[in-house]
Amino acid sequence: MSDDIKSGVEVRFHVPSAKWIPESIKSQIGKKEMSRITKDGFLVISSSKTRLQILNQADCLEKIRTIVWEAANEKQDNPEKLKLRLDEEKSKFLRMKKNEAFKNSYKKGTENYI
């Protein structure tokens, strides 16, 4: 007989029946947490972070709060802003690559003279 106590916790949160969450946020949760939501609409969160079951329950609830909060505060970018941001990131990446190529060519050039 084992003295191990099972302290892991699994919390199931039925997203569609949560009347306090607006529909737009529910859809964001559905998109973002697709792998954690069952076909019945339950968001399954588990925790075995600590050896105490009550602390693991609190951790699961905190994870649910974080998921809802992040879905509520997620910025909805319009396509124009998204394209502009992607273009800026691309140009930043290209500048970085050009600088690295310059540094490498400089290093190779100085090694040849030594």
mmCIF file with all atom_site columns, C-alpha atoms in Angstrom:
data_model
loop_
_atom_site.group_PDB
_atom_site.id
_atom_site.type_symbol
_atom_site.label_atom_id
_atom_site.label_alt_id
_atom_site.label_comp_id
_atom_site.label_asym_id
_atom_site.label_entity_id
_atom_site.label_seq_id
_atom_site.pdbx_PDB_ins_code
_atom_site.Cartn_x
_atom_site.Cartn_y
_atom_site.Cartn_z
_atom_site.occupancy
_atom_site.B_iso_or_equiv
_atom_site.pdbx_formal_charge
_atom_site.auth_seq_id
_atom_site.auth_comp_id
_atom_site.auth_asym_id
_atom_site.auth_atom_id
_atom_site.pdbx_PDB_model_num
ATOM 1   C CA . MET A 1 1   ? 0.000   0.000  0.000   1.00 0.00 ? 1   MET A CA 1
ATOM 2   C CA . SER A 1 2   ? 1.320   3.412  -0.947  1.00 0.00 ? 2   SER A CA 1
ATOM 3   C CA . ASP A 1 3   ? 1.308   6.518  1.213   1.00 0.00 ? 3   ASP A CA 1
ATOM 4   C CA . ASP A 1 4   ? 1.165   8.782  -1.845  1.00 0.00 ? 4   ASP A CA 1
ATOM 5   C CA . ILE A 1 5   ? -1.678  11.258 -1.870  1.00 0.00 ? 5   ILE A CA 1
ATOM 6   C CA . LYS A 1 6   ? -2.982  12.353 -5.219  1.00 0.00 ? 6   LYS A CA 1
ATOM 7   C CA . SER A 1 7   ? -2.929  16.135 -5.092  1.00 0.00 ? 7   SER A CA 1
ATOM 8   C CA . GLY A 1 8   ? -3.273  16.865 -8.805  1.00 0.00 ? 8   GLY A CA 1
ATOM 9   C CA . VAL A 1 9   ? -6.412  18.777 -9.764  1.00 0.00 ? 9   VAL A CA 1
ATOM 10  C CA . GLU A 1 10  ? -8.412  19.041 -12.989 1.00 0.00 ? 10  GLU A CA 1
ATOM 11  C CA . VAL A 1 11  ? -10.965 21.845 -13.288 1.00 0.00 ? 11  VAL A CA 1
ATOM 12  C CA . ARG A 1 12  ? -13.567 21.892 -16.037 1.00 0.00 ? 12  ARG A CA 1
ATOM 13  C CA . PHE A 1 13  ? -15.047 25.273 -16.909 1.00 0.00 ? 13  PHE A CA 1
ATOM 14  C CA . HIS A 1 14  ? -18.067 25.319 -19.255 1.00 0.00 ? 14  HIS A CA 1
ATOM 15  C CA . VAL A 1 15  ? -17.364 28.388 -21.368 1.00 0.00 ? 15  VAL A CA 1
ATOM 16  C CA . PRO A 1 16  ? -20.717 28.605 -23.266 1.00 0.00 ? 16  PRO A CA 1
ATOM 17  C CA . SER A 1 17  ? -22.790 28.750 -20.080 1.00 0.00 ? 17  SER A CA 1
ATOM 18  C CA . ALA A 1 18  ? -20.724 31.538 -18.463 1.00 0.00 ? 18  ALA A CA 1
ATOM 19  C CA . LYS A 1 19  ? -23.206 34.418 -18.661 1.00 0.00 ? 19  LYS A CA 1
ATOM 20  C CA . TRP A 1 20  ? -20.714 36.905 -17.235 1.00 0.00 ? 20  TRP A CA 1
ATOM 21  C CA . ILE A 1 21  ? -18.386 36.540 -20.249 1.00 0.00 ? 21  ILE A CA 1
ATOM 22  C CA . PRO A 1 22  ? -19.397 38.421 -23.429 1.00 0.00 ? 22  PRO A CA 1
ATOM 23  C CA . GLU A 1 23  ? -19.783 36.358 -26.603 1.00 0.00 ? 23  GLU A CA 1
ATOM 24  C CA . SER A 1 24  ? -16.824 38.049 -28.300 1.00 0.00 ? 24  SER A CA 1
ATOM 25  C CA . ILE A 1 25  ? -14.526 37.016 -25.469 1.00 0.00 ? 25  ILE A CA 1
ATOM 26  C CA . LYS A 1 26  ? -15.945 33.485 -25.496 1.00 0.00 ? 26  LYS A CA 1
ATOM 27  C CA . SER A 1 27  ? -15.063 33.191 -29.169 1.00 0.00 ? 27  SER A CA 1
ATOM 28  C CA . GLN A 1 28  ? -11.538 34.502 -28.458 1.00 0.00 ? 28  GLN A CA 1
ATOM 29  C CA . ILE A 1 29  ? -11.126 31.865 -25.750 1.00 0.00 ? 29  ILE A CA 1
ATOM 30  C CA . GLY A 1 30  ? -12.393 29.229 -28.152 1.00 0.00 ? 30  GLY A CA 1
ATOM 31  C CA . LYS A 1 31  ? -9.831  30.212 -30.782 1.00 0.00 ? 31  LYS A CA 1
ATOM 32  C CA . LYS A 1 32  ? -6.910  30.636 -28.422 1.00 0.00 ? 32  LYS A CA 1
ATOM 33  C CA . GLU A 1 33  ? -7.509  27.573 -26.222 1.00 0.00 ? 33  GLU A CA 1
ATOM 34  C CA . MET A 1 34  ? -8.790  25.215 -28.914 1.00 0.00 ? 34  MET A CA 1
ATOM 35  C CA . SER A 1 35  ? -6.638  22.317 -27.727 1.00 0.00 ? 35  SER A CA 1
ATOM 36  C CA . ARG A 1 36  ? -7.930  22.595 -24.144 1.00 0.00 ? 36  ARG A CA 1
ATOM 37  C CA . ILE A 1 37  ? -11.645 22.802 -24.959 1.00 0.00 ? 37  ILE A CA 1
ATOM 38  C CA . THR A 1 38  ? -13.632 19.598 -25.269 1.00 0.00 ? 38  THR A CA 1
ATOM 39  C CA . LYS A 1 39  ? -16.300 19.106 -27.915 1.00 0.00 ? 39  LYS A CA 1
ATOM 40  C CA . ASP A 1 40  ? -18.882 19.721 -25.150 1.00 0.00 ? 40  ASP A CA 1
ATOM 41  C CA . GLY A 1 41  ? -17.451 23.216 -24.573 1.00 0.00 ? 41  GLY A CA 1
ATOM 42  C CA . PHE A 1 42  ? -15.529 22.548 -21.352 1.00 0.00 ? 42  PHE A CA 1
ATOM 43  C CA . LEU A 1 43  ? -12.205 24.273 -20.848 1.00 0.00 ? 43  LEU A CA 1
ATOM 44  C CA . VAL A 1 44  ? -10.027 21.694 -19.065 1.00 0.00 ? 44  VAL A CA 1
ATOM 45  C CA . ILE A 1 45  ? -7.302  23.047 -16.805 1.00 0.00 ? 45  ILE A CA 1
ATOM 46  C CA . SER A 1 46  ? -5.077  20.859 -14.667 1.00 0.00 ? 46  SER A CA 1
ATOM 47  C CA . SER A 1 47  ? -2.432  21.537 -12.058 1.00 0.00 ? 47  SER A CA 1
ATOM 48  C CA . SER A 1 48  ? -0.110  19.459 -9.935  1.00 0.00 ? 48  SER A CA 1
ATOM 49  C CA . LYS A 1 49  ? 2.232   22.295 -9.067  1.00 0.00 ? 49  LYS A CA 1
ATOM 50  C CA . THR A 1 50  ? 2.162   21.757 -5.304  1.00 0.00 ? 50  THR A CA 1
ATOM 51  C CA . ARG A 1 51  ? 1.600   18.886 -2.912  1.00 0.00 ? 51  ARG A CA 1
ATOM 52  C CA . LEU A 1 52  ? -1.598  20.462 -1.559  1.00 0.00 ? 52  LEU A CA 1
ATOM 53  C CA . GLN A 1 53  ? -4.822  19.931 -3.454  1.00 0.00 ? 53  GLN A CA 1
ATOM 54  C CA . ILE A 1 54  ? -6.329  23.271 -2.374  1.00 0.00 ? 54  ILE A CA 1
ATOM 55  C CA . LEU A 1 55  ? -3.316  25.165 -3.765  1.00 0.00 ? 55  LEU A CA 1
ATOM 56  C CA . ASN A 1 56  ? -3.596  23.271 -7.031  1.00 0.00 ? 56  ASN A CA 1
ATOM 57  C CA . GLN A 1 57  ? -7.282  24.237 -7.228  1.00 0.00 ? 57  GLN A CA 1
ATOM 58  C CA . ALA A 1 58  ? -6.302  27.868 -6.673  1.00 0.00 ? 58  ALA A CA 1
ATOM 59  C CA . ASP A 1 59  ? -3.683  27.540 -9.430  1.00 0.00 ? 59  ASP A CA 1
ATOM 60  C CA . CYS A 1 60  ? -6.328  26.198 -11.847 1.00 0.00 ? 60  CYS A CA 1
ATOM 61  C CA . LEU A 1 61  ? -8.667  29.084 -11.047 1.00 0.00 ? 61  LEU A CA 1
ATOM 62  C CA . GLU A 1 62  ? -5.836  31.559 -11.559 1.00 0.00 ? 62  GLU A CA 1
ATOM 63  C CA . LYS A 1 63  ? -5.105  29.996 -14.951 1.00 0.00 ? 63  LYS A CA 1
ATOM 64  C CA . ILE A 1 64  ? -8.782  30.402 -15.927 1.00 0.00 ? 64  ILE A CA 1
ATOM 65  C CA . ARG A 1 65  ? -8.751  34.046 -14.782 1.00 0.00 ? 65  ARG A CA 1
ATOM 66  C CA . THR A 1 66  ? -5.616  34.663 -16.843 1.00 0.00 ? 66  THR A CA 1
ATOM 67  C CA . ILE A 1 67  ? -7.114  33.043 -19.945 1.00 0.00 ? 67  ILE A CA 1
ATOM 68  C CA . VAL A 1 68  ? -10.275 35.170 -19.679 1.00 0.00 ? 68  VAL A CA 1
ATOM 69  C CA . TRP A 1 69  ? -8.321  38.352 -18.931 1.00 0.00 ? 69  TRP A CA 1
ATOM 70  C CA . GLU A 1 70  ? -5.952  37.848 -21.876 1.00 0.00 ? 70  GLU A CA 1
ATOM 71  C CA . ALA A 1 71  ? -8.879  37.144 -24.215 1.00 0.00 ? 71  ALA A CA 1
ATOM 72  C CA . ALA A 1 72  ? -10.637 40.296 -23.009 1.00 0.00 ? 72  ALA A CA 1
ATOM 73  C CA . ASN A 1 73  ? -7.563  42.493 -23.409 1.00 0.00 ? 73  ASN A CA 1
ATOM 74  C CA . GLU A 1 74  ? -6.328  41.087 -26.700 1.00 0.00 ? 74  GLU A CA 1
ATOM 75  C CA . LYS A 1 75  ? -5.975  43.867 -29.222 1.00 0.00 ? 75  LYS A CA 1
ATOM 76  C CA . GLN A 1 76  ? -7.915  43.512 -32.437 1.00 0.00 ? 76  GLN A CA 1
ATOM 77  C CA . ASP A 1 77  ? -5.656  44.881 -35.164 1.00 0.00 ? 77  ASP A CA 1
ATOM 78  C CA . ASN A 1 78  ? -7.180  45.900 -38.425 1.00 0.00 ? 78  ASN A CA 1
ATOM 79  C CA . PRO A 1 79  ? -5.490  44.464 -41.535 1.00 0.00 ? 79  PRO A CA 1
ATOM 80  C CA . GLU A 1 80  ? -3.816  47.765 -42.473 1.00 0.00 ? 80  GLU A CA 1
ATOM 81  C CA . LYS A 1 81  ? -2.074  48.097 -39.103 1.00 0.00 ? 81  LYS A CA 1
ATOM 82  C CA . LEU A 1 82  ? -1.103  44.437 -39.192 1.00 0.00 ? 82  LEU A CA 1
ATOM 83  C CA . LYS A 1 83  ? 0.469   44.816 -42.668 1.00 0.00 ? 83  LYS A CA 1
ATOM 84  C CA . LEU A 1 84  ? 2.328   47.954 -41.545 1.00 0.00 ? 84  LEU A CA 1
ATOM 85  C CA . ARG A 1 85  ? 3.652   46.196 -38.454 1.00 0.00 ? 85  ARG A CA 1
ATOM 86  C CA . LEU A 1 86  ? 4.765   43.179 -40.515 1.00 0.00 ? 86  LEU A CA 1
ATOM 87  C CA . ASP A 1 87  ? 6.534   45.455 -43.009 1.00 0.00 ? 87  ASP A CA 1
ATOM 88  C CA . GLU A 1 88  ? 8.355   47.212 -40.149 1.00 0.00 ? 88  GLU A CA 1
ATOM 89  C CA . GLU A 1 89  ? 9.422   43.876 -38.672 1.00 0.00 ? 89  GLU A CA 1
ATOM 90  C CA . LYS A 1 90  ? 10.627  42.671 -42.073 1.00 0.00 ? 90  LYS A CA 1
ATOM 91  C CA . SER A 1 91  ? 12.713  45.798 -42.670 1.00 0.00 ? 91  SER A CA 1
ATOM 92  C CA . LYS A 1 92  ? 14.131  45.562 -39.134 1.00 0.00 ? 92  LYS A CA 1
ATOM 93  C CA . PHE A 1 93  ? 15.090  41.931 -39.773 1.00 0.00 ? 93  PHE A CA 1
ATOM 94  C CA . LEU A 1 94  ? 16.735  42.807 -43.103 1.00 0.00 ? 94  LEU A CA 1
ATOM 95  C CA . ARG A 1 95  ? 18.751  45.626 -41.492 1.00 0.00 ? 95  ARG A CA 1
ATOM 96  C CA . MET A 1 96  ? 19.912  43.242 -38.781 1.00 0.00 ? 96  MET A CA 1
ATOM 97  C CA . LYS A 1 97  ? 20.962  40.631 -41.360 1.00 0.00 ? 97  LYS A CA 1
ATOM 98  C CA . LYS A 1 98  ? 22.845  43.255 -43.383 1.00 0.00 ? 98  LYS A CA 1
ATOM 99  C CA . ASN A 1 99  ? 24.705  44.419 -40.260 1.00 0.00 ? 99  ASN A CA 1
ATOM 100 C CA . GLU A 1 100 ? 25.644  40.840 -39.383 1.00 0.00 ? 100 GLU A CA 1
ATOM 101 C CA . ALA A 1 101 ? 26.883  40.211 -42.914 1.00 0.00 ? 101 ALA A CA 1
ATOM 102 C CA . PHE A 1 102 ? 28.985  43.386 -42.736 1.00 0.00 ? 102 PHE A CA 1
ATOM 103 C CA . LYS A 1 103 ? 30.487  42.337 -39.380 1.00 0.00 ? 103 LYS A CA 1
ATOM 104 C CA . ASN A 1 104 ? 31.296  38.864 -40.703 1.00 0.00 ? 104 ASN A CA 1
ATOM 105 C CA . SER A 1 105 ? 32.900  40.223 -43.860 1.00 0.00 ? 105 SER A CA 1
ATOM 106 C CA . TYR A 1 106 ? 34.940  42.675 -41.768 1.00 0.00 ? 106 TYR A CA 1
ATOM 107 C CA . LYS A 1 107 ? 36.110  39.850 -39.490 1.00 0.00 ? 107 LYS A CA 1
ATOM 108 C CA . LYS A 1 108 ? 37.129  37.732 -42.460 1.00 0.00 ? 108 LYS A CA 1
ATOM 109 C CA . GLY A 1 109 ? 38.899  40.670 -44.048 1.00 0.00 ? 109 GLY A CA 1
ATOM 110 C CA . THR A 1 110 ? 40.958  41.427 -40.933 1.00 0.00 ? 110 THR A CA 1
ATOM 111 C CA . GLU A 1 111 ? 41.895  37.762 -40.445 1.00 0.00 ? 111 GLU A CA 1
ATOM 112 C CA . ASN A 1 112 ? 43.391  37.701 -43.929 1.00 0.00 ? 112 ASN A CA 1
ATOM 113 C CA . TYR A 1 113 ? 45.741  40.590 -43.066 1.00 0.00 ? 113 TYR A CA 1
ATOM 114 C CA . ILE A 1 114 ? 47.054  39.068 -39.835 1.00 0.00 ? 114 ILE A CA 1
#
